[in-house]
Amino acid sequence: MADIVDIAVSAGSFTTLVTAVQAAGLVDVLKSPGPFTVFAPNDDAFAKLPPGTIQTLVQNIPQLTRILKYHVVPGKLKQADLAQLGTVTSVEGSTIKIDCSDGFEVKNATVLAADIEADNGVIHVIDRVILMG
């Protein structure tokens, strides 16, 4: 089975996320055994950010890294697991609210595709970039 990075690359709808992960030097981490749960914003999610945001983040690697780590949770948590928890703590250290009462939401993002199995975890595709705070 492919790992999280390989799945994101082969899907073709995560080019911005893959570029950001490469710029932040997180490829090796996300290829490691993990396991990880990744809330993966697709290219449309990144397109919703204000103009210039992505370029600014790529020039500020510590901030980019922090935002990317906020999208990753230790462990392999499927939708059913997340529904039981209600909140999780990201690798970045902040909590993320999970709401499965009416659909599947992660903070302010809607999950478009859940429980995508990877060799080293699980991916949930989200419709917007989530931010701390």
Tab-separated table of C-alpha atoms in Angstrom:
chain	number	residue	atom	x	y	z
A	1	MET	CA	0.000	0.000	0.000
A	2	ALA	CA	1.217	3.536	-0.737
A	3	ASP	CA	2.165	5.981	2.013
A	4	ILE	CA	0.476	9.332	2.690
A	5	VAL	CA	2.840	11.309	0.445
A	6	ASP	CA	2.596	8.876	-2.474
A	7	ILE	CA	-1.205	8.920	-2.313
A	8	ALA	CA	-1.266	12.736	-2.276
A	9	VAL	CA	1.126	12.922	-5.234
A	10	SER	CA	-0.724	10.328	-7.315
A	11	ALA	CA	-4.193	11.818	-6.631
A	12	GLY	CA	-3.343	14.912	-8.679
A	13	SER	CA	-5.617	17.184	-6.600
A	14	PHE	CA	-3.071	18.004	-3.887
A	15	THR	CA	-0.327	19.742	-5.894
A	16	THR	CA	-0.301	22.799	-3.600
A	17	LEU	CA	-0.219	20.643	-0.469
A	18	VAL	CA	2.595	18.482	-1.865
A	19	THR	CA	4.597	21.593	-2.832
A	20	ALA	CA	4.065	23.049	0.659
A	21	VAL	CA	5.107	19.795	2.357
A	22	GLN	CA	8.262	19.718	0.198
A	23	ALA	CA	9.056	23.392	0.963
A	24	ALA	CA	8.624	22.762	4.693
A	25	GLY	CA	10.874	19.690	4.604
A	26	LEU	CA	8.130	17.376	5.907
A	27	VAL	CA	8.220	14.729	3.158
A	28	ASP	CA	10.406	12.322	5.152
A	29	VAL	CA	8.208	12.718	8.232
A	30	LEU	CA	5.037	11.913	6.269
A	31	LYS	CA	6.774	8.944	4.632
A	32	SER	CA	7.842	7.546	8.024
A	33	PRO	CA	5.935	4.651	9.660
A	34	GLY	CA	3.708	7.005	11.680
A	35	PRO	CA	0.885	6.272	11.871
A	36	PHE	CA	-0.648	9.655	11.090
A	37	THR	CA	-4.088	11.052	10.459
A	38	VAL	CA	-3.871	13.821	7.869
A	39	PHE	CA	-6.570	16.389	7.184
A	40	ALA	CA	-5.521	17.154	3.613
A	41	PRO	CA	-6.732	20.371	1.971
A	42	ASN	CA	-7.140	19.851	-1.768
A	43	ASP	CA	-6.063	22.400	-4.378
A	44	ASP	CA	-9.504	24.056	-4.300
A	45	ALA	CA	-9.100	24.557	-0.530
A	46	PHE	CA	-5.788	26.375	-1.021
A	47	ALA	CA	-7.382	28.471	-3.790
A	48	LYS	CA	-9.844	29.840	-1.186
A	49	LEU	CA	-6.997	31.512	0.745
A	50	PRO	CA	-6.547	35.257	0.181
A	51	PRO	CA	-4.352	36.100	-2.846
A	52	GLY	CA	-0.640	35.941	-2.044
A	53	THR	CA	-1.050	33.812	1.101
A	54	ILE	CA	0.638	30.726	-0.333
A	55	GLN	CA	3.604	32.732	-1.645
A	56	THR	CA	3.970	34.439	1.754
A	57	LEU	CA	3.917	31.089	3.562
A	58	VAL	CA	6.499	29.535	1.244
A	59	GLN	CA	8.773	32.471	2.151
A	60	ASN	CA	8.110	31.920	5.883
A	61	ILE	CA	9.005	28.254	6.364
A	62	PRO	CA	8.514	28.179	10.190
A	63	GLN	CA	4.937	29.466	9.824
A	64	LEU	CA	4.247	27.142	6.882
A	65	THR	CA	5.580	24.185	8.870
A	66	ARG	CA	3.390	25.083	11.852
A	67	ILE	CA	0.253	25.298	9.678
A	68	LEU	CA	1.031	21.995	7.953
A	69	LYS	CA	1.659	20.250	11.304
A	70	TYR	CA	-1.740	21.523	12.448
A	71	HIS	CA	-3.266	19.312	9.732
A	72	VAL	CA	-1.605	16.152	11.124
A	73	VAL	CA	-2.649	14.113	14.171
A	74	PRO	CA	-0.652	11.222	15.636
A	75	GLY	CA	-2.281	7.825	15.171
A	76	LYS	CA	-4.581	6.290	12.581
A	77	LEU	CA	-8.009	7.772	13.283
A	78	LYS	CA	-10.894	6.972	10.977
A	79	GLN	CA	-14.121	8.967	10.881
A	80	ALA	CA	-15.787	6.673	13.443
A	81	ASP	CA	-12.829	7.117	15.833
A	82	LEU	CA	-12.867	10.898	15.421
A	83	ALA	CA	-16.637	11.046	16.017
A	84	GLN	CA	-16.104	9.359	19.396
A	85	LEU	CA	-13.337	11.788	20.400
A	86	GLY	CA	-14.832	15.177	19.525
A	87	THR	CA	-11.412	16.853	19.673
A	88	VAL	CA	-7.884	15.776	18.803
A	89	THR	CA	-4.468	17.321	19.365
A	90	SER	CA	-2.406	18.031	16.269
A	91	VAL	CA	1.310	17.391	15.866
A	92	GLU	CA	1.629	21.201	16.068
A	93	GLY	CA	0.186	21.027	19.612
A	94	SER	CA	-3.183	22.755	19.216
A	95	THR	CA	-6.559	21.063	19.524
A	96	ILE	CA	-8.863	20.505	16.565
A	97	LYS	CA	-12.633	20.240	17.024
A	98	ILE	CA	-14.325	17.349	15.224
A	99	ASP	CA	-18.066	17.423	14.518
A	100	CYS	CA	-19.799	14.385	13.046
A	101	SER	CA	-23.332	15.306	14.151
A	102	ASP	CA	-24.362	16.525	10.684
A	103	GLY	CA	-21.844	15.251	8.160
A	104	PHE	CA	-18.132	15.294	8.999
A	105	GLU	CA	-16.403	18.569	9.871
A	106	VAL	CA	-12.915	19.298	11.088
A	107	LYS	CA	-12.835	22.737	12.707
A	108	ASN	CA	-14.231	25.008	9.938
A	109	ALA	CA	-13.688	22.539	7.086
A	110	THR	CA	-16.005	19.956	5.589
A	111	VAL	CA	-14.552	16.526	4.916
A	112	LEU	CA	-15.034	15.722	1.228
A	113	ALA	CA	-13.580	12.192	1.371
A	114	ALA	CA	-12.942	10.253	4.571
A	115	ASP	CA	-10.917	7.215	5.574
A	116	ILE	CA	-8.482	7.033	2.650
A	117	GLU	CA	-6.174	4.260	3.786
A	118	ALA	CA	-2.414	4.693	3.539
A	119	ASP	CA	0.393	2.381	4.579
A	120	ASN	CA	1.319	4.786	7.397
A	121	GLY	CA	-2.073	6.225	8.364
A	122	VAL	CA	-5.282	7.668	7.010
A	123	ILE	CA	-6.191	10.744	4.965
A	124	HIS	CA	-9.354	12.836	5.223
A	125	VAL	CA	-9.742	15.309	2.320
A	126	ILE	CA	-11.000	18.726	3.486
A	127	ASP	CA	-12.446	21.685	1.577
A	128	ARG	CA	-10.441	24.464	3.277
A	129	VAL	CA	-7.134	25.047	5.000
A	130	ILE	CA	-7.621	24.970	8.779
A	131	LEU	CA	-5.760	27.456	10.957
A	132	MET	CA	-4.906	27.519	14.644
A	133	GLY	CA	-6.887	29.791	16.943
